[in-house]
C-alpha cells in the first residue's frame, strides 16, 4: 500500500491515518480500496491478453465483507465460498449465485441444499461420497449442478516454503497417483444430475513463483489425455504471494500468469489435447497488501539488557498469524518520522505469551503511550480470522480511496458480544 508522510504523519490518498484513527478508533483495519480494484484489473488484463477463455473468483475467506463482495462484483470477479456463513454473506451482498463456487472438504448436506436452493451451480467436489450426496440433493431439487473435481497432484513444494496443500498426504482433493481422482471423474460422469465440468487443484499459499503451478498443469493435462478425459475448465486455485516484509516477493501477476497460461496452451498443443478454459481463485494477492492495521500504543516495558515490550490495544484476537505461523510483519510509527530506532517486541494485550505482533522489529526509541502503530499487509486472513478471545471486540474496517473514507464494518458492540448468551 502506498503510504506517504505529510508533515511527518502517515497518510493514505491524502487522508491522515491519525484523523482516521480519531474518527473510527483502534484497533482498526484500513484498506486502500483503489489497490484492491487495481489487483483485480491486473488479473483480468493479463488473462484477457492470454486469449484463453477464463473466469476468476475471489477466495472470500481471505477477507469476508458485504461491501468487499459488492466491490468484487463490480470488478467482474466471481466468488469462492466454503460454508453456509460465507454463502449467506455473499447472498446478502446480492452476489450473483451463478458466479459463486462452493468449495470445501466437508460440505454438509444442509450446506449443499442451501447452495442449490440459492441458485449456486458450481461445486468443487473434494471427496467420492460427496458426489452421490450432491447428486441426490440436486435430483430432489430438480436441478443439475456443474462439478469440478479437486485433485491432489502429488506435487511436493520442492525447495519453496509454500504452505503446502498439494502433497500426497493432505486432507484436500483426490490423489491422482492413488487412482482416487480417476475414480472421482468416473463417478461424476455417471451422476445423473451433475455435469462434469473439469478439474481443480490448489497446491498451496504464499507461492512466489510459478514453477510449481506449471509442473502441476503439465501433470494434470498429461493425466487427462492418457485417461481420455475431456474437460471444459481447469481451475488452478490461488495462492499467489504478497509482500509482508522486504524479504518477501509479491507474486509477479503479469509474468506469472503469462507463464501459466502459455504452459497450458503449449502443453495442450503438444499432446493434441483440447485447451480448456482456465479458472483462478486468488485471495491473499487481491486484498493482502491493500490492508493495514492501526493500533494505539499502551504500556511500554523495558527489561534491562533483555528486551523492550511495546504493548498495543489489540493482539491475537485480530492478528493471529504471528502466533499461528510465526509470520513476519513490518511496523511503522504513524505519528512522526523518527530515524533513531531500536529493536523491540510489539505485543498484544491478550493472555498468552505467544500473543506477539512482531519480534525484533525496529521502532523509534521515542515510541510512547498514545502513539499510533501501523502494521502492514494485514488485508488477508486477519479480520476473517479474528476472534473474541478475552472478549475482545472485533475491530472496525474502513475503505479509503480517492473518493474518501467509508466504514465497511462497524466495530463490534458489547451488546453484540453477549447477544447469544442466555442470561
Ligand atoms: C485458500 C484458497 C485459495 C486462496 O488462496 P490465497 O493464498 O489466499 O490466494 C484459493 N483456492 C482454494 C481452494 C483455497 O483453499
XYZ file of C-alpha atoms and ligand atoms in Angstrom:
438
model
C 0.000 0.000 0.000
C 1.162 3.463 -0.814
C 1.553 5.364 2.457
C 3.189 8.784 2.350
C 4.183 11.182 5.096
C 2.721 14.652 5.226
C 4.184 16.858 7.948
C 5.560 13.682 9.459
C 2.214 11.855 9.684
C 1.450 8.761 7.565
C -1.338 9.357 5.072
C -3.263 7.330 2.528
C -4.827 9.011 -0.509
C -4.241 12.331 1.258
C -6.063 11.268 4.444
C -4.056 11.327 7.649
C -4.112 7.975 9.440
C -4.343 9.950 12.689
C -7.577 11.598 11.517
C -8.938 8.189 10.508
C -7.951 6.804 13.926
C -9.619 9.770 15.628
C -12.877 9.069 13.832
C -13.037 5.264 13.984
C -10.838 4.285 16.933
C -8.355 1.410 17.222
C -7.691 -1.392 16.537
C -8.754 -0.531 13.024
C -8.326 -2.170 9.635
C -7.750 0.374 6.868
C -7.938 -0.778 3.256
C -6.837 1.008 0.119
C -9.924 0.332 -1.988
C -8.201 1.519 -5.157
C -5.437 -1.020 -4.672
C -7.954 -3.873 -4.307
C -9.616 -2.819 -7.561
C -6.261 -2.475 -9.250
C -5.237 -6.020 -8.296
C -8.484 -7.376 -9.796
C -7.824 -5.433 -13.002
C -4.251 -6.694 -13.286
C -5.501 -10.289 -13.207
C -8.253 -9.533 -15.722
C -5.982 -7.712 -18.150
C -3.330 -10.430 -18.128
C -5.883 -13.203 -18.528
C -7.642 -11.335 -21.324
C -4.351 -10.943 -23.162
C -3.734 -14.707 -22.979
C -6.554 -15.313 -25.451
C -7.897 -18.120 -23.264
C -11.465 -18.155 -22.024
C -11.198 -17.573 -18.292
C -13.018 -16.957 -15.050
C -11.546 -15.512 -11.910
C -13.083 -15.716 -8.485
C -12.023 -14.122 -5.246
C -11.404 -16.573 -2.384
C -13.720 -14.959 0.128
C -12.087 -16.457 3.223
C -9.174 -14.005 2.860
C -11.475 -11.167 3.921
C -15.221 -11.638 4.043
C -17.329 -8.494 3.915
C -20.519 -7.404 2.197
C -19.015 -4.191 0.856
C -15.982 -6.077 -0.419
C -18.235 -8.608 -2.158
C -20.095 -5.723 -3.821
C -16.780 -4.330 -4.980
C -15.784 -7.776 -6.305
C -18.994 -7.957 -8.301
C -18.276 -4.519 -9.765
C -14.819 -5.755 -10.746
C -16.293 -8.751 -12.621
C -14.958 -11.234 -10.115
C -16.653 -14.471 -9.135
C -16.601 -15.678 -5.538
C -15.435 -18.834 -3.735
C -17.240 -19.820 -0.563
C -16.756 -22.810 1.733
C -19.538 -22.527 4.284
C -23.130 -21.605 4.851
C -21.945 -18.402 6.533
C -19.766 -17.261 3.651
C -22.588 -18.038 1.211
C -25.115 -16.187 3.364
C -22.845 -13.135 3.450
C -22.407 -13.274 -0.328
C -26.134 -13.584 -0.944
C -26.781 -10.692 1.424
C -24.379 -8.670 -0.734
C -26.619 -9.672 -3.676
C -23.793 -11.569 -5.273
C -24.906 -13.386 -8.427
C -25.192 -17.055 -7.285
C -24.184 -18.223 -10.748
C -20.783 -16.675 -10.125
C -20.346 -18.352 -6.747
C -18.274 -21.533 -6.443
C -18.948 -23.792 -3.470
C -15.780 -25.343 -2.051
C -14.778 -27.321 0.990
C -13.540 -30.734 2.092
C -16.587 -31.408 4.236
C -19.727 -29.824 2.858
C -22.758 -30.733 4.933
C -25.999 -31.881 3.285
C -27.586 -28.764 4.681
C -24.970 -26.557 3.002
C -25.370 -28.355 -0.331
C -29.122 -27.939 -0.132
C -28.879 -24.282 0.842
C -26.456 -23.564 -2.015
C -28.588 -25.306 -4.646
C -31.730 -23.558 -3.410
C -29.915 -20.225 -3.623
C -29.044 -20.888 -7.267
C -25.397 -21.877 -6.876
C -24.500 -24.178 -9.768
C -20.791 -24.697 -9.440
C -19.368 -27.097 -6.866
C -15.752 -28.024 -6.311
C -16.010 -31.666 -5.289
C -13.446 -32.865 -2.781
C -14.441 -36.442 -1.919
C -16.008 -39.525 -3.523
C -19.010 -39.673 -1.189
C -19.773 -36.028 -1.873
C -20.655 -36.924 -5.474
C -23.586 -39.106 -4.501
C -24.731 -36.662 -1.835
C -24.725 -33.714 -4.257
C -26.387 -35.806 -6.953
C -29.185 -36.919 -4.624
C -29.869 -33.399 -3.395
C -29.692 -31.889 -6.911
C -32.129 -34.548 -8.123
C -34.519 -33.838 -5.260
C -34.333 -30.118 -6.067
C -34.875 -30.786 -9.757
C -31.639 -29.126 -10.754
C -28.332 -30.024 -12.305
C -25.030 -28.739 -10.955
C -21.648 -28.283 -12.558
C -18.833 -30.074 -10.825
C -15.138 -29.505 -10.853
C -13.162 -32.241 -9.126
C -10.356 -31.176 -6.833
C -7.390 -33.426 -7.442
C -4.241 -33.853 -5.468
C -1.395 -33.753 -7.977
C 1.204 -35.092 -5.549
C 3.433 -32.112 -6.165
C 5.813 -31.599 -3.295
C 6.645 -27.971 -2.994
C 10.369 -28.771 -3.506
C 12.594 -26.056 -2.148
C 9.886 -23.465 -1.808
C 8.432 -22.583 1.518
C 4.785 -22.663 0.496
C 2.124 -23.541 2.906
C 1.618 -26.847 1.125
C -1.669 -28.437 0.168
C -0.670 -30.387 -2.964
C 1.442 -33.107 -1.328
C 0.189 -36.732 -1.256
C -0.735 -36.717 2.407
C -3.364 -33.985 2.528
C -6.958 -33.633 3.590
C -7.679 -31.819 0.320
C -8.516 -33.303 -3.049
C -8.341 -36.789 -4.540
C -4.967 -38.252 -5.264
C -4.017 -38.764 -8.909
C -1.293 -41.276 -8.066
C -3.511 -43.491 -5.946
C -6.263 -43.673 -8.544
C -8.807 -41.771 -6.444
C -9.013 -38.880 -8.893
C -9.904 -41.107 -11.842
C -12.497 -42.875 -9.732
C -13.963 -39.463 -8.849
C -14.172 -38.406 -12.506
C -15.944 -41.663 -13.470
C -18.456 -41.285 -10.639
C -19.233 -37.695 -11.599
C -19.649 -38.632 -15.267
C -22.156 -41.296 -14.257
C -24.138 -38.991 -11.966
C -27.488 -38.027 -13.473
C -27.709 -34.525 -12.014
C -24.090 -33.425 -12.172
C -22.332 -32.135 -15.284
C -18.659 -32.952 -15.196
C -17.058 -29.575 -15.812
C -13.410 -30.015 -15.085
C -10.513 -30.338 -12.707
C -9.352 -28.186 -9.837
C -6.097 -28.022 -7.895
C -4.681 -25.614 -5.347
C -1.158 -26.512 -4.327
C -0.545 -24.018 -1.550
C -0.341 -20.458 -0.389
C 2.129 -17.603 -0.465
C 3.646 -19.061 -3.668
C 6.098 -16.547 -5.067
C 6.858 -18.098 -8.430
C 5.036 -20.210 -10.969
C 7.141 -23.379 -11.370
C 5.009 -25.491 -9.011
C 1.832 -24.464 -10.810
C 3.431 -25.011 -14.224
C 4.571 -28.501 -13.228
C 1.102 -29.314 -11.912
C -0.600 -28.122 -15.108
C 1.646 -30.437 -17.114
C 0.971 -33.405 -14.808
C -2.786 -32.848 -14.897
C -3.093 -32.315 -18.673
C -0.978 -35.413 -19.426
C -3.016 -37.452 -16.967
C -6.272 -36.263 -18.581
C -5.019 -37.096 -22.072
C -3.803 -40.560 -21.040
C -7.164 -41.327 -19.499
C -9.175 -39.873 -22.342
C -10.969 -37.374 -20.133
C -12.291 -34.159 -21.676
C -12.720 -31.085 -19.504
C -14.266 -27.671 -20.061
C -12.289 -25.935 -17.355
C -9.025 -26.246 -15.470
C -9.089 -24.417 -12.156
C -5.585 -23.711 -10.865
C -6.566 -22.343 -7.446
C -4.998 -19.329 -5.770
C -2.024 -18.972 -3.515
C -0.056 -16.117 -5.056
C 2.318 -14.439 -2.630
C 2.328 -10.936 -1.192
C 4.985 -8.788 0.384
C 4.736 -8.863 4.166
C 8.317 -7.669 4.712
C 11.163 -6.614 2.456
C 12.285 -10.279 2.362
C 9.102 -11.374 0.593
C 8.238 -11.210 -3.075
C 4.917 -10.018 -4.379
C 3.858 -12.654 -6.902
C 4.586 -11.193 -10.328
C 0.979 -11.278 -11.568
C 1.660 -10.330 -15.192
C 4.718 -12.539 -15.752
C 3.430 -15.405 -13.629
C 0.017 -15.591 -15.270
C 1.586 -15.270 -18.717
C 3.867 -18.235 -17.967
C 0.968 -20.270 -16.601
C -1.441 -19.598 -19.481
C 1.303 -20.219 -22.042
C 2.142 -23.528 -20.359
C -1.491 -24.580 -20.577
C -1.690 -23.649 -24.274
C 1.663 -25.276 -25.146
C 1.069 -28.466 -23.169
C -2.333 -28.974 -24.772
C -0.965 -28.291 -28.270
C 1.998 -30.620 -27.822
C -0.149 -33.623 -26.987
C -3.154 -32.641 -29.078
C -5.496 -32.083 -26.151
C -8.333 -29.546 -26.414
C -7.257 -26.421 -24.486
C -9.738 -25.857 -21.640
C -10.946 -22.640 -20.142
C -8.803 -21.514 -17.179
C -10.050 -20.507 -13.734
C -8.153 -18.756 -10.961
C -9.135 -18.073 -7.388
C -6.770 -15.621 -5.705
C -7.459 -14.350 -2.192
C -4.384 -13.006 -0.440
C -2.940 -11.370 -3.566
C -6.143 -9.359 -4.071
C -6.564 -7.915 -0.564
C -3.411 -8.707 1.439
C -1.201 -5.730 0.652
C -4.220 -3.418 0.474
C -4.845 -3.608 4.226
C -3.089 -2.279 7.311
C -3.978 -2.392 10.998
C -3.801 0.661 13.249
C -3.198 0.195 16.969
C -2.641 2.585 19.842
C 0.451 2.094 21.956
C -0.170 1.431 25.660
C 2.288 0.027 28.160
C 5.970 0.237 27.279
C 8.092 -2.100 29.399
C 11.884 -2.225 29.309
C 13.576 -5.268 30.819
C 17.192 -4.156 31.377
C 19.672 -5.785 28.962
C 16.890 -8.089 27.765
C 14.118 -6.629 25.694
C 11.639 -3.830 25.364
C 7.956 -4.702 25.051
C 5.607 -2.253 23.422
C 2.022 -3.329 24.027
C -0.829 -2.338 21.761
C -4.612 -2.262 22.195
C -5.291 -5.379 20.088
C -3.438 -8.626 19.573
C -4.038 -12.230 18.567
C -7.800 -11.610 18.520
C -7.293 -9.504 15.370
C -3.790 -10.680 14.381
C -3.339 -14.431 14.755
C -0.806 -15.174 12.022
C 2.300 -14.364 14.044
C 1.199 -16.741 16.813
C -0.029 -19.304 14.275
C 2.806 -19.411 11.728
C 5.447 -17.108 13.133
C 4.549 -14.810 10.244
C 6.666 -11.665 9.957
C 5.384 -8.117 9.633
C 6.675 -4.609 9.160
C 5.520 -1.892 11.513
C 5.731 1.853 11.347
C 5.054 4.699 13.745
C 2.223 6.761 12.290
C 2.593 9.991 14.288
C 6.033 11.215 13.241
C 9.185 10.389 11.369
C 11.994 9.462 13.718
C 15.102 7.705 12.463
C 16.553 6.939 15.856
C 15.306 3.401 16.203
C 15.855 0.324 18.383
C 14.716 -3.288 18.096
C 11.699 -4.072 20.234
C 8.946 -6.657 20.624
C 5.442 -5.462 19.866
C 2.960 -7.445 21.947
C -0.796 -7.770 22.032
C -2.873 -7.344 25.188
C -4.276 -10.876 25.355
C -3.459 -13.501 27.961
C -0.945 -15.604 26.010
C 2.830 -15.232 25.887
C 2.535 -16.065 22.210
C 0.365 -13.020 21.625
C 3.031 -11.145 19.721
C 2.699 -8.965 16.631
C 6.403 -8.717 15.819
C 9.708 -9.616 17.439
C 12.932 -7.740 16.889
C 11.274 -5.025 14.944
C 12.802 -1.565 14.580
C 10.724 1.272 16.013
C 11.650 4.790 17.111
C 13.197 4.970 20.582
C 10.665 7.724 21.279
C 7.625 5.420 20.813
C 5.336 6.026 23.789
C 1.836 5.561 25.181
C -0.788 7.195 22.962
C 1.248 6.854 19.763
C -0.197 5.004 16.804
C 1.386 1.984 15.141
C 0.605 0.701 11.710
C 1.127 -2.988 10.851
C 1.454 -3.505 7.109
C -0.023 -6.123 4.771
C -2.791 -7.268 7.101
C -5.532 -7.229 4.464
C -5.809 -11.020 4.149
C -6.514 -13.574 6.882
C -6.674 -11.042 9.696
C -10.202 -9.742 10.056
C -11.526 -13.063 8.732
C -9.526 -14.968 11.355
C -10.391 -12.601 14.183
C -11.931 -13.906 17.385
C -13.469 -12.711 20.624
C -10.776 -14.271 22.802
C -10.621 -12.394 26.121
C -13.974 -10.923 24.994
C -12.113 -8.558 22.709
C -14.422 -6.707 20.337
C -13.870 -7.250 16.624
C -12.333 -4.101 15.109
C -13.949 -1.758 12.625
C -12.918 -1.770 8.966
C -12.709 1.252 6.656
C -12.052 1.583 2.925
C -10.112 4.583 1.637
C -9.978 5.684 -1.981
C -9.584 8.899 -3.972
C -13.276 9.454 -3.168
C -12.782 9.413 0.582
C -13.051 7.210 3.662
C -16.015 4.905 4.280
C -16.764 2.491 7.069
C -17.493 -1.014 5.750
C -17.671 -2.958 9.022
C -18.548 -1.302 12.319
C -16.688 -2.078 15.489
C -18.448 -4.876 17.347
C -20.526 -3.630 20.266
C -20.621 -5.015 23.803
C -24.295 -5.858 23.243
C -23.367 -7.944 20.207
C -20.599 -9.643 22.128
C -23.099 -11.220 24.507
C -26.047 -11.404 22.107
C -26.099 -15.220 22.178
C -25.686 -15.546 25.924
C -28.505 -16.998 27.966
C -28.900 -14.511 30.802
C -7.284 -20.542 0.304
C -7.627 -20.965 -1.070
C -7.489 -20.074 -2.126
C -6.908 -18.699 -1.970
O -5.604 -18.762 -1.507
P -4.733 -17.430 -1.395
O -3.452 -17.925 -0.843
O -5.432 -16.523 -0.444
O -4.655 -16.852 -2.751
C -7.896 -20.491 -3.378
N -8.404 -21.735 -3.569
C -8.546 -22.614 -2.557
C -9.128 -23.929 -2.842
C -8.170 -22.259 -1.284
O -8.302 -23.152 -0.293
